[in-house]
Amino acid sequence: MDYSLVTEAYEKIESTTKRLEMTDYLVDFFKKTPKDAIDKIVYLTQGKLYPDFVGIELGMAEKLAVRAVAKATGRSEKEIEEDLAKTGDIGETAQRFLEKKRQISFFRVPLTVERVYQTLDKIARATGEGSMDLKVNLLAGILADATPKDAKYILRTVTGKLRLGIADMTVLDALAIAYGGGKEARDIIERAYNISSDLGRVARELAEGGIETLKNFKITLGNPIRPMLAERLSSPAEILEKLGGKCIAEYKYDGERIQAHKDGDKVVLFSRRLEDVTEQYPDAVELIKTHVKLEEAIVEAECVAVNLDSGEMMPFQELMHRRRKYGIEKAINEYPISLFMFDVLYVDGRDLTLEPYPARHKILEEIIQQSDRVQLAKYLIVDNIDDLEKFFEEAVEAGCEGLVCKSLNSDAVYQAGARGWLWIKYKRDYKSEMIDTVDLVVVGAFHGRGRRAGTYGALLLAIYNHENDTFETICKCGSGFTDEDLKNLPKMLEPYKIDHKHPRVNSNLEADIWFLPKMVIEVIGAEITLSPIHTCARDVIRKGSGLAIRFPRFTGKYRTDKSAEDATTIDEIIEMYKKQLKKIEAE
Ligand code: ATP
């Protein structure tokens, strides 16, 4: 296929901003394309060589592109650069210089799409020593045979700057008309795209086999399924109403969404944007291998930074340390993760995306071997506002963003690639940021795990209620303690150990070890939140709820200068909660 056909089509598409006209041009273009080249043409029109999940990207440095244009036109790099400074578009600059080229070669062979595609592919894949020269030579090679207009688009493509503005949905429309027999075919084509994320593959199967072939289009392990997304509402009442009075509410974990494809011993992980993030999470790969009890499965999970010793979830920012190419092994230990599984889309050859959520959830429960590191997203089936609100508070306090409430109806399929009302997220409008530290009384402790076996995993901390002369719990805190602290704490607390909860301590949590309220430590947190568990200021802000500190950390200060009655009081906490209330910015 002649590359000039591509150039001609791009020119037309660029000449309009109207979607319908754009679709018409694409239809013409697709019809002129041989069936076995349609996949490549579809990728190219989107400025790509492959679907995103393959991870081979175009994006040659402009400096190298300048060198290639200089080489192909016999001009100096300086001249090219000066022109580029004016046009700001390497495509346009290349076109100009090719037009001005003095000797036109008589041996020019017309460029084919195959040759351009293969050359771009080689350029995209070239790495390491000598790759820069190789890229320049490869590009200059095709420019020698390109017309000035071809050069414009080739340059834009190779530098990753081809912006024709064709949305996926426009390509789907055009494919339906060109090969599917009309717009009616659109849904079938779209579904194939949603379960494969590969427009090129869909186009080729459609062109070669017709719409009947696409009706049998199957999920393929290794091709990500486009994610189902949630709508948002801001009150439990609206959510319940929308979901028919009853729903399954799940913790909305604050981490990174992962779609895991398990094929025997091979596991591939995709991000929310369907990029391959397998390399970044070798530990998650291992967890999927060992905790998904089937040979073949596609599951979805939120990958969350955790403190393995205390079992606490860490703020989302901790996960950012995992966004790296080198030193992954070290990062795995410093910033461990846990997986919270929330959907299953495929098992042993069976597509589950059209099954209702209750059925998928049941299968998920059966195929996951749960452990400390891999759990089902915590859930509750709710049919009243109160329970939903309580569960929401519990989720936020535990470090989650809120809840995702999911439909239990028989039509609650996995809507791949769509944001719909079968999932509704419930996040907060306000949060109470914590600026100051507080001084809290140690009233209990929990046994540690892992590296903390034999010492404490977390302490149960309380504020002082000066009116009742009691100590009310406000958080469980396992962060901020050094190894030294952890070694010393059992010794320091030994004199206060008692075998029951102290009568002045007001707690709904059952600690493993109880103490006399004596020791005071300084703590800072991310914010103060409502809590269905903790007893601090219960019923003051909202009936049935207390206040808690989210993401609490020990600052390192033992307040030996303070008695338990000098600890932060309930009034101070209420004041802090009210004062620091801030509206959360809308997404
Ligand atoms: P947000 O920034 O709110 O996460 P989003 O556009 O990425 O927005 P939404 O579909 O609006 O995604 O919200 C669902 C997201 O919440 C998922 O993409 C997933 O990463 C995350 N999540 C956490 N826990 C769950 C859960 N139990 N079920 C579904 N999604 C969950």
Coordinates of C-alpha atoms and ligand atoms in Angstrom, one line a residue:
M1 CA 0.0 0.0 0.0
D2 CA 1.4 3.4 -1.0
Y3 CA 2.1 5.7 1.9
S4 CA 0.8 8.6 -0.2
L5 CA -2.7 7.2 0.5
V6 CA -2.0 7.7 4.2
T7 CA -0.8 11.3 3.6
E8 CA -3.8 12.1 1.5
A9 CA -6.2 10.7 4.2
Y10 CA -4.4 12.6 7.0
E11 CA -4.6 15.9 5.1
K12 CA -8.4 15.5 4.7
I13 CA -8.9 14.5 8.4
E14 CA -6.8 17.5 9.5
S15 CA -8.9 19.8 7.4
T16 CA -12.0 19.3 9.6
T17 CA -13.0 19.4 13.2
K18 CA -16.4 17.9 12.6
R19 CA -16.7 14.4 13.9
L20 CA -19.0 13.2 11.1
E21 CA -16.8 14.5 8.3
M22 CA -13.8 12.9 10.0
T23 CA -15.7 9.6 10.2
D24 CA -16.5 9.8 6.5
Y25 CA -12.9 10.4 5.6
L26 CA -11.8 7.5 7.8
V27 CA -14.4 5.2 6.1
D28 CA -13.0 6.1 2.7
F29 CA -9.5 5.5 3.9
F30 CA -10.3 2.2 5.6
K31 CA -12.0 1.0 2.4
K32 CA -8.9 1.7 0.4
T33 CA -6.8 -0.2 2.8
P34 CA -5.9 -3.9 2.0
K35 CA -7.5 -6.1 4.8
D36 CA -4.2 -7.4 6.0
A37 CA -2.8 -3.9 6.6
I38 CA -5.9 -2.4 8.4
D39 CA -4.5 -3.1 11.8
K40 CA -1.3 -1.1 11.0
I41 CA -3.4 1.7 9.5
V42 CA -5.6 1.9 12.6
Y43 CA -2.6 2.1 14.9
L44 CA -0.9 4.7 12.7
T45 CA -3.9 7.0 12.6
Q46 CA -3.7 7.1 16.3
G47 CA 0.0 7.9 16.2
K48 CA 1.0 4.5 17.4
L49 CA 2.5 1.2 16.2
Y50 CA 0.8 -1.1 18.7
P51 CA -1.9 -1.0 21.3
D52 CA -0.7 0.9 24.4
F53 CA -0.4 -2.2 26.5
V54 CA 2.4 -3.5 24.3
G55 CA 4.6 -0.7 25.6
I56 CA 6.5 0.1 22.4
E57 CA 6.2 3.8 22.0
L58 CA 7.1 6.4 19.4
G59 CA 8.8 9.4 20.7
M60 CA 12.1 10.0 19.0
A61 CA 14.0 13.0 20.4
E62 CA 13.5 16.1 18.3
K63 CA 17.3 16.6 18.2
L64 CA 17.7 13.3 16.4
A65 CA 14.9 14.0 14.1
V66 CA 16.7 17.3 13.1
R67 CA 19.8 15.3 12.4
A68 CA 17.9 12.9 10.1
V69 CA 16.2 15.8 8.2
A70 CA 19.7 17.4 7.8
K71 CA 21.1 14.2 6.5
A72 CA 18.3 13.6 4.1
T73 CA 18.3 17.1 2.6
G74 CA 22.0 17.9 2.7
R75 CA 21.4 20.9 4.9
S76 CA 23.2 21.8 8.1
E77 CA 21.5 20.9 11.5
K78 CA 21.8 24.6 12.4
E79 CA 19.6 25.6 9.4
I80 CA 17.0 23.0 10.3
E81 CA 17.0 24.1 14.0
E82 CA 16.5 27.7 13.1
D83 CA 13.5 26.9 11.0
L84 CA 12.1 24.6 13.7
A85 CA 12.4 27.5 16.1
K86 CA 10.0 29.4 13.8
T87 CA 7.5 26.7 13.0
G88 CA 7.5 24.8 16.3
D89 CA 6.6 21.7 14.2
I90 CA 9.3 19.4 13.0
G91 CA 6.8 18.0 10.5
E92 CA 6.4 21.3 8.8
T93 CA 10.1 22.1 8.9
A94 CA 10.9 18.7 7.2
Q95 CA 8.3 19.4 4.6
R96 CA 9.8 22.8 3.8
F97 CA 13.3 21.5 3.5
L98 CA 12.3 18.6 1.3
E99 CA 10.5 21.0 -1.0
K100 CA 13.7 23.0 -1.3
K101 CA 15.9 20.0 -1.8
R102 CA 18.2 20.7 -4.7
Q103 CA 18.9 17.4 -6.3
I104 CA 15.8 15.3 -6.6
S105 CA 16.8 11.7 -6.9
F106 CA 15.7 10.0 -10.1
F107 CA 15.8 6.7 -8.3
R108 CA 13.2 7.4 -5.8
V109 CA 11.1 4.4 -5.1
P110 CA 7.6 5.3 -3.8
L111 CA 7.2 4.7 -0.1
T112 CA 5.0 1.9 1.0
V113 CA 3.1 1.8 4.3
E114 CA 4.9 -1.5 5.1
R115 CA 8.3 0.1 4.8
V116 CA 7.4 3.1 6.8
Y117 CA 5.8 1.0 9.5
Q118 CA 8.8 -1.4 9.7
T119 CA 11.2 1.5 9.9
L120 CA 9.3 3.2 12.6
D121 CA 9.2 -0.1 14.5
K122 CA 12.9 -0.5 14.2
I123 CA 13.4 3.1 15.4
A124 CA 11.1 2.6 18.4
R125 CA 12.8 -0.6 19.4
A126 CA 16.4 0.6 19.1
T127 CA 18.1 0.9 22.4
G128 CA 21.6 1.0 23.8
E129 CA 24.9 1.9 22.3
G130 CA 24.8 3.1 18.7
S131 CA 21.1 3.3 18.8
M132 CA 21.0 7.1 18.2
D133 CA 22.9 6.9 14.9
L134 CA 20.9 3.9 13.9
K135 CA 17.7 5.9 14.5
V136 CA 19.0 8.8 12.5
N137 CA 20.1 6.6 9.6
L138 CA 16.8 4.7 9.5
L139 CA 14.8 7.8 9.4
A140 CA 17.0 9.6 6.8
G141 CA 16.6 6.4 4.7
I142 CA 12.9 6.7 4.4
L143 CA 13.0 10.5 4.0
A144 CA 15.1 10.0 0.9
D145 CA 12.1 8.4 -0.8
A146 CA 9.4 10.5 0.8
T147 CA 7.5 13.4 -0.8
P148 CA 7.6 16.6 1.2
K149 CA 4.0 16.0 2.5
D150 CA 4.8 12.4 3.4
A151 CA 7.8 13.7 5.4
K152 CA 5.6 16.0 7.4
Y153 CA 3.5 13.2 8.7
I154 CA 6.4 10.8 9.1
L155 CA 8.2 13.3 11.2
R156 CA 5.2 14.0 13.4
T157 CA 4.6 10.3 13.8
V158 CA 8.1 9.3 14.7
T159 CA 8.4 12.1 17.3
G160 CA 5.1 11.1 18.9
K161 CA 3.4 14.3 17.8
L162 CA 0.9 13.2 15.3
R163 CA -2.3 14.7 16.6
L164 CA -5.2 14.0 14.2
G165 CA -7.7 14.1 17.0
I166 CA -9.3 10.9 16.1
A167 CA -11.0 9.4 19.2
D168 CA -11.3 5.6 19.7
M169 CA -15.0 6.0 19.3
T170 CA -14.7 7.6 15.9
V171 CA -12.5 4.7 14.7
L172 CA -15.2 2.3 15.9
D173 CA -17.9 4.2 14.0
A174 CA -15.8 4.2 10.8
L175 CA -15.1 0.5 11.1
A176 CA -18.8 -0.3 11.6
I177 CA -19.6 1.5 8.3
A178 CA -16.6 0.4 6.3
Y179 CA -16.6 -3.3 7.3
G180 CA -19.5 -4.1 9.6
G181 CA -22.4 -3.3 7.2
G182 CA -23.5 -0.1 9.0
K183 CA -23.9 1.6 12.4
E184 CA -25.9 -1.3 13.8
A185 CA -22.6 -3.2 14.0
R186 CA -21.2 -0.7 16.3
D187 CA -22.1 -2.4 19.6
I188 CA -20.5 -5.7 18.6
I189 CA -17.3 -4.0 17.5
E190 CA -17.2 -1.9 20.6
R191 CA -17.5 -4.9 22.9
A192 CA -14.7 -6.6 21.1
Y193 CA -12.6 -3.5 21.7
N194 CA -13.6 -3.2 25.3
I195 CA -12.5 -6.8 26.1
S196 CA -9.2 -6.6 24.1
S197 CA -8.1 -2.9 24.3
D198 CA -6.7 -3.5 20.8
L199 CA -8.4 -1.5 18.0
G200 CA -6.0 -2.8 15.4
R201 CA -6.7 -6.4 16.1
V202 CA -10.5 -5.7 16.2
A203 CA -10.3 -3.9 12.8
R204 CA -8.3 -6.7 11.2
E205 CA -10.6 -9.5 12.5
L206 CA -13.6 -7.5 11.3
A207 CA -12.1 -6.8 7.9
E208 CA -11.0 -10.3 7.3
G209 CA -13.9 -12.3 8.8
G210 CA -16.8 -9.9 8.9
I211 CA -19.1 -9.0 11.7
E212 CA -20.0 -12.7 12.4
T213 CA -16.4 -13.3 13.4
L214 CA -16.5 -10.5 15.9
K215 CA -19.7 -11.9 17.5
N216 CA -17.4 -14.7 18.7
F217 CA -14.6 -12.5 19.7
K218 CA -13.0 -13.8 22.9
I219 CA -11.1 -12.5 25.8
T220 CA -7.4 -13.3 25.4
L221 CA -5.0 -13.6 28.3
G222 CA -2.5 -10.9 28.0
N223 CA -4.8 -8.4 26.3
P224 CA -6.2 -6.1 29.0
I225 CA -9.9 -5.6 29.4
R226 CA -10.9 -1.9 29.5
P227 CA -11.8 -1.1 33.1
M228 CA -15.3 -0.6 34.4
L229 CA -15.6 2.7 36.2
A230 CA -17.8 4.2 38.9
E231 CA -20.2 7.1 39.0
R232 CA -20.3 9.3 42.1
L233 CA -22.9 10.4 44.6
S234 CA -22.5 12.2 47.8
S235 CA -25.1 10.7 50.1
P236 CA -25.9 7.2 51.3
A237 CA -29.6 7.9 50.7
E238 CA -29.1 8.7 47.0
I239 CA -26.8 5.7 46.6
L240 CA -29.3 3.2 48.1
E241 CA -32.1 4.7 46.0
K242 CA -30.1 4.4 42.8
L243 CA -29.1 0.8 43.5
G244 CA -32.7 -0.3 44.4
G245 CA -32.5 -0.1 48.2
K246 CA -29.8 -2.6 48.6
C247 CA -26.2 -3.0 47.5
I248 CA -22.8 -4.5 48.3
A249 CA -20.6 -1.8 49.7
E250 CA -16.8 -2.3 49.5
Y251 CA -13.9 -0.4 50.9
K252 CA -12.5 1.9 48.2
Y253 CA -8.8 1.3 48.8
D254 CA -6.4 4.1 48.0
G255 CA -3.8 2.5 45.9
E256 CA -3.2 1.6 42.3
R257 CA -5.7 -0.5 40.3
I258 CA -4.2 -3.6 38.9
Q259 CA -5.6 -6.0 36.4
A260 CA -3.8 -9.3 36.7
H261 CA -3.7 -11.9 33.9
K262 CA -2.6 -15.3 35.2
D263 CA -1.7 -17.9 32.6
G264 CA 0.0 -20.8 34.4
D265 CA 3.3 -19.5 35.7
K266 CA 3.1 -16.3 33.7
V267 CA 1.5 -13.3 35.3
V268 CA 1.1 -9.9 33.6
L269 CA -0.2 -6.8 35.4
F270 CA -1.9 -3.8 33.9
S271 CA -2.5 -0.4 35.4
R272 CA -5.7 1.6 35.3
R273 CA -4.5 3.1 32.0
L274 CA -3.7 -0.4 30.8
E275 CA 0.0 0.0 30.8
D276 CA 2.0 -3.1 31.5
V277 CA 3.3 -2.6 35.1
T278 CA 4.5 -6.2 35.6
E279 CA 8.1 -5.1 36.1
Q280 CA 7.2 -2.6 38.8
Y281 CA 5.5 -5.1 41.0
P282 CA 7.4 -8.4 41.1
D283 CA 5.9 -9.0 44.6
A284 CA 2.4 -8.6 43.3
V285 CA 3.2 -11.1 40.5
E286 CA 4.3 -13.6 43.1
L287 CA 1.2 -13.0 45.2
I288 CA -1.1 -13.6 42.2
K289 CA 0.8 -16.8 41.4
T290 CA 0.5 -18.1 44.8
H291 CA -3.0 -16.9 45.8
V292 CA -5.1 -17.3 42.7
K293 CA -6.0 -21.0 42.8
L294 CA -6.6 -21.5 39.1
E295 CA -4.3 -21.9 36.0
E296 CA -6.0 -19.1 34.1
A297 CA -7.6 -16.1 35.5
I298 CA -8.1 -12.4 35.1
V299 CA -8.7 -10.6 38.4
E300 CA -8.8 -7.0 39.5
A301 CA -7.3 -5.7 42.7
E302 CA -6.2 -2.5 44.4
C303 CA -2.5 -2.6 45.2
V304 CA -2.0 -0.7 48.5
A305 CA 1.1 0.3 50.4
V306 CA 1.1 -1.3 53.8
N307 CA 3.1 -1.7 57.0
L308 CA 3.4 -5.5 57.1
D309 CA 4.4 -5.5 60.7
S310 CA 1.4 -3.6 62.1
G311 CA -1.0 -4.5 59.3
E312 CA -1.8 -0.8 58.7
M313 CA -2.5 0.7 55.3
M314 CA -0.2 3.5 54.3
P315 CA -1.2 6.7 52.4
F316 CA -1.3 6.5 48.7
Q317 CA 1.9 8.6 48.3
E318 CA 3.9 5.7 49.7
L319 CA 3.2 3.8 46.6
M320 CA 4.9 6.5 44.5
H321 CA 8.2 5.1 45.7
R322 CA 7.4 2.0 43.6
R323 CA 7.3 4.0 40.4
R324 CA 10.8 3.3 39.4
K325 CA 12.9 1.3 36.9
Y326 CA 15.9 0.6 39.0
G327 CA 16.3 -0.6 42.6
I328 CA 13.0 -2.4 42.6
E329 CA 14.2 -5.1 44.9
K330 CA 15.1 -2.6 47.6
A331 CA 11.8 -0.7 47.1
I332 CA 9.9 -4.0 47.5
N333 CA 11.2 -4.3 51.0
E334 CA 10.9 -0.7 52.0
Y335 CA 7.5 -0.1 50.5
P336 CA 5.6 -3.4 50.7
I337 CA 2.2 -3.8 49.2
S338 CA -0.9 -5.9 49.8
L339 CA -3.6 -6.8 47.2
F340 CA -7.3 -6.2 47.8
M341 CA -9.2 -8.2 45.2
F342 CA -12.4 -6.8 43.9
D343 CA -13.4 -8.5 40.7
V344 CA -12.9 -11.5 38.5
L345 CA -13.4 -11.3 34.7
Y346 CA -12.2 -14.6 33.4
V347 CA -11.5 -18.1 34.7
D348 CA -10.1 -21.1 32.8
G349 CA -11.5 -20.2 29.4
R350 CA -14.7 -18.7 30.8
D351 CA -15.6 -15.1 30.2
L352 CA -17.3 -13.8 33.3
T353 CA -17.8 -10.2 32.2
L354 CA -21.5 -10.8 31.4
E355 CA -22.2 -12.5 34.7
P356 CA -23.9 -10.4 37.4
Y357 CA -21.7 -9.1 40.2
P358 CA -23.0 -11.4 42.9
A359 CA -22.0 -14.4 40.8
R360 CA -18.5 -12.9 40.0
H361 CA -18.0 -12.1 43.7
K362 CA -18.8 -15.6 44.7
I363 CA -16.3 -17.0 42.2
L364 CA -13.7 -14.5 43.4
E365 CA -14.2 -15.7 46.9
E366 CA -13.7 -19.3 45.8
I367 CA -10.6 -18.8 43.7
I368 CA -8.6 -16.6 46.1
Q369 CA -6.5 -18.1 48.8
Q370 CA -6.7 -15.3 51.3
S371 CA -3.8 -14.3 53.5
D372 CA -2.3 -11.2 55.2
R373 CA -1.1 -10.0 51.8
V374 CA -4.1 -11.0 49.6
Q375 CA -7.6 -10.4 50.7
L376 CA -11.0 -9.7 49.2
A377 CA -11.9 -6.1 49.4
K378 CA -13.7 -5.7 52.7
Y379 CA -17.5 -5.6 52.0
L380 CA -20.9 -5.4 53.6
I381 CA -24.3 -6.0 52.1
V382 CA -26.4 -3.0 53.2
D383 CA -30.0 -1.9 52.9
N384 CA -30.1 1.1 55.2
I385 CA -28.5 4.5 55.4
D386 CA -27.1 4.1 58.9
D387 CA -25.1 0.9 58.2
L388 CA -23.8 2.4 55.0
E389 CA -22.7 5.6 56.8
K390 CA -21.0 3.6 59.5
F391 CA -19.2 1.3 57.1
F392 CA -18.1 4.4 55.2
E393 CA -16.6 6.0 58.4
E394 CA -14.8 2.7 59.2
A395 CA -13.3 2.6 55.7
V396 CA -12.0 6.2 55.8
E397 CA -10.6 5.6 59.3
A398 CA -8.8 2.5 58.1
G399 CA -7.0 4.6 55.4
C400 CA -9.4 4.1 52.5
E401 CA -10.9 6.8 50.3
G402 CA -14.5 5.7 51.1
L403 CA -16.7 3.1 49.5
V404 CA -17.6 1.7 46.1
C405 CA -21.2 0.6 46.3
K406 CA -22.1 -2.0 43.7
S407 CA -25.4 -3.2 42.3
L408 CA -26.6 -6.7 43.3
N409 CA -29.0 -6.9 40.4
S410 CA -29.1 -9.6 37.8
D411 CA -28.1 -7.1 35.1
A412 CA -25.0 -6.0 37.0
V413 CA -22.5 -7.1 34.4
Y414 CA -18.9 -5.9 34.2
Q415 CA -19.3 -2.8 32.0
A416 CA -15.9 -2.9 30.4
G417 CA -14.7 0.5 29.3
A418 CA -17.7 2.4 30.7
R419 CA -18.4 4.6 33.7
G420 CA -21.9 3.7 34.8
W421 CA -24.3 3.5 37.7
L422 CA -23.7 -0.1 38.6
W423 CA -20.8 1.1 40.6
I424 CA -21.2 4.2 42.7
K425 CA -18.3 5.7 44.6
Y426 CA -18.9 7.5 47.9
K427 CA -16.1 9.8 49.0
R428 CA -16.0 12.6 51.4
D429 CA -16.7 16.2 50.8
Y430 CA -14.8 17.4 53.8
K431 CA -11.8 16.4 55.7
S432 CA -10.3 17.7 58.9
E433 CA -6.6 18.1 58.3
M434 CA -4.3 17.7 61.2
I435 CA -1.7 20.4 61.6
D436 CA -0.8 19.9 65.2
T437 CA 0.5 17.0 67.2
V438 CA -1.5 15.5 70.1
D439 CA -0.4 13.8 73.3
L440 CA -2.0 10.4 73.7
V441 CA -2.2 7.9 76.5
V442 CA -1.1 4.3 75.9
V443 CA -4.0 2.1 77.1
G444 CA -3.4 -1.1 75.3
A445 CA -1.3 -3.0 72.7
F446 CA -1.6 -5.5 69.9
H447 CA 0.9 -8.3 69.2
G448 CA 3.2 -7.7 66.3
R449 CA 3.7 -9.9 63.2
G450 CA 6.6 -10.5 60.9
R451 CA 9.6 -8.4 61.9
R452 CA 7.7 -7.3 65.0
A453 CA 6.9 -10.8 66.3
G454 CA 7.7 -10.7 70.0
T455 CA 7.1 -7.0 70.4
Y456 CA 4.1 -4.8 69.7
G457 CA 2.6 -4.3 66.3
A458 CA 0.5 -1.3 67.4
L459 CA -0.5 0.6 70.5
L460 CA -4.1 1.5 71.4
L461 CA -4.1 5.2 72.2
A462 CA -6.6 7.4 74.1
I463 CA -7.4 11.1 74.8
Y464 CA -8.5 12.3 78.3
N465 CA -12.1 13.1 78.9
H466 CA -11.7 15.6 81.8
E467 CA -15.4 15.7 82.6
N468 CA -15.8 12.0 83.2
D469 CA -12.2 11.4 84.2
T470 CA -12.0 8.6 81.6
F471 CA -9.7 7.7 78.7
E472 CA -11.4 7.3 75.3
T473 CA -9.7 5.6 72.4
I474 CA -8.8 7.6 69.3
C475 CA -6.5 5.3 67.2
K476 CA -4.4 2.3 66.9
C477 CA -0.9 3.4 66.0
G478 CA 1.9 1.2 64.6
S479 CA 3.8 3.7 62.5
G480 CA 6.8 6.0 63.4
F481 CA 8.4 3.5 65.8
T482 CA 12.1 2.8 65.3
D483 CA 13.6 -0.6 65.9
E484 CA 15.0 0.8 69.1
D485 CA 11.5 1.9 70.2
L486 CA 10.1 -1.4 69.4
K487 CA 12.8 -3.2 71.4
N488 CA 12.3 -0.9 74.4
L489 CA 8.5 -0.6 74.5
P490 CA 7.6 -3.9 76.2
K491 CA 10.2 -3.1 78.9
M492 CA 8.9 0.5 79.3
L493 CA 5.3 -0.6 79.5
E494 CA 5.9 -3.7 81.7
P495 CA 5.2 -1.9 85.0
Y496 CA 1.8 -0.8 83.8
K497 CA 0.6 -4.2 82.4
I498 CA -2.8 -5.4 83.8
D499 CA -4.8 -8.4 82.8
H500 CA -8.0 -6.6 82.0
K501 CA -9.2 -3.3 80.5
H502 CA -8.7 -0.5 83.1
P503 CA -12.1 0.7 84.5
R504 CA -11.3 4.3 83.4
V505 CA -10.6 3.2 79.9
N506 CA -13.5 3.4 77.5
S507 CA -12.8 1.1 74.5
N508 CA -14.8 -0.9 71.9
L509 CA -11.7 -2.6 70.7
E510 CA -10.3 -5.6 72.5
A511 CA -6.5 -5.1 72.9
D512 CA -4.2 -8.1 73.3
I513 CA -2.6 -6.4 76.3
W514 CA -4.0 -3.8 78.6
F515 CA -2.2 -1.1 80.5
L516 CA -2.8 1.3 83.4
P517 CA -3.3 4.7 81.7
K518 CA 0.1 6.2 82.4
M519 CA 2.5 6.5 79.5
V520 CA 1.9 9.5 77.2
I521 CA 3.4 9.7 73.7
E522 CA 3.2 12.4 71.0
V523 CA 1.4 11.5 67.7
I524 CA 0.6 13.3 64.5
G525 CA -1.8 12.1 61.8
A526 CA -3.1 13.1 58.4
E527 CA -6.5 14.1 59.7
I528 CA -9.2 13.6 62.2
T529 CA -12.2 11.6 60.9
L530 CA -15.5 10.3 62.1
S531 CA -15.2 6.7 63.5
P532 CA -17.8 4.0 64.2
I533 CA -15.2 2.2 66.4
H534 CA -13.4 4.7 68.6
T535 CA -15.0 6.2 71.7
C536 CA -13.4 9.6 71.6
A537 CA -16.1 12.3 71.6
R538 CA -18.8 9.7 70.8
D539 CA -22.1 11.2 69.7
V540 CA -20.7 14.7 69.8
I541 CA -20.3 15.4 66.1
R542 CA -22.6 12.7 64.8
K543 CA -24.9 10.2 66.7
G544 CA -23.2 6.8 66.9
S545 CA -19.8 8.0 65.8
G546 CA -16.7 9.0 67.6
L547 CA -13.5 10.7 66.3
A548 CA -10.3 9.0 65.2
I549 CA -6.9 9.9 63.9
R550 CA -6.3 8.7 60.3
F551 CA -2.7 7.5 59.5
P552 CA -1.4 8.2 63.0
R553 CA 2.4 8.2 63.5
F554 CA 4.5 8.3 66.6
T555 CA 6.7 11.4 66.4
G556 CA 9.5 9.9 68.5
K557 CA 8.7 11.9 71.6
Y558 CA 7.8 10.1 74.9
R559 CA 6.1 12.8 77.0
T560 CA 7.6 11.6 80.2
D561 CA 6.9 15.2 81.5
K562 CA 3.2 14.6 81.2
S563 CA 0.9 12.6 83.4
A564 CA -2.1 10.8 81.7
E565 CA -4.4 13.6 82.9
D566 CA -2.2 16.1 81.0
A567 CA -2.9 14.3 77.7
T568 CA -4.9 16.0 74.9
T569 CA -8.5 16.4 76.0
I570 CA -11.7 15.7 74.3
D571 CA -12.5 19.4 74.0
E572 CA -9.2 20.0 72.2
I573 CA -9.9 17.2 69.7
I574 CA -13.4 18.5 69.0
E575 CA -12.0 22.0 68.5
M576 CA -9.3 20.6 66.1
Y577 CA -11.8 18.7 64.2
K578 CA -14.0 21.7 63.6
K579 CA -11.3 24.2 62.9
Q580 CA -9.5 22.1 60.4
L581 CA -12.5 21.1 58.4
K582 CA -11.7 21.7 54.7
K583 CA -13.7 21.1 51.6
I584 CA -12.1 18.5 49.5
E585 CA -11.5 19.8 46.0
A586 CA -13.7 18.2 43.4
E587 CA -11.9 15.8 41.1
Ligands
ATP1 P1 -10.8 7.7 41.6 O1 -9.8 8.8 41.5 O2 -12.0 8.0 42.4 O3 -10.2 6.4 41.9 P2 -11.2 6.7 38.9 O4 -11.7 7.4 37.7 O5 -9.7 6.2 38.8 O6 -11.4 7.6 40.2 P3 -13.5 5.3 39.5 O7 -14.1 4.3 38.6 O8 -14.2 6.6 39.6 O9 -12.0 5.4 39.2 O10 -13.4 4.7 41.0 C1 -13.1 3.3 41.1 C2 -11.6 3.2 41.4 O11 -11.5 2.9 42.8 C3 -11.1 2.0 40.7 O12 -10.4 2.4 39.5 C4 -10.1 1.4 41.6 O13 -8.8 1.8 41.4 C5 -10.5 1.9 43.0 N1 -11.0 0.9 43.9 C6 -10.6 0.7 45.2 N2 -11.3 -0.2 45.8 C7 -12.2 -0.7 44.9 C8 -13.2 -1.6 45.0 N3 -13.5 -2.3 46.1 N4 -14.0 -1.8 43.9 C9 -13.8 -1.1 42.7 N5 -12.8 -0.2 42.6 C10 -12.0 0.0 43.7

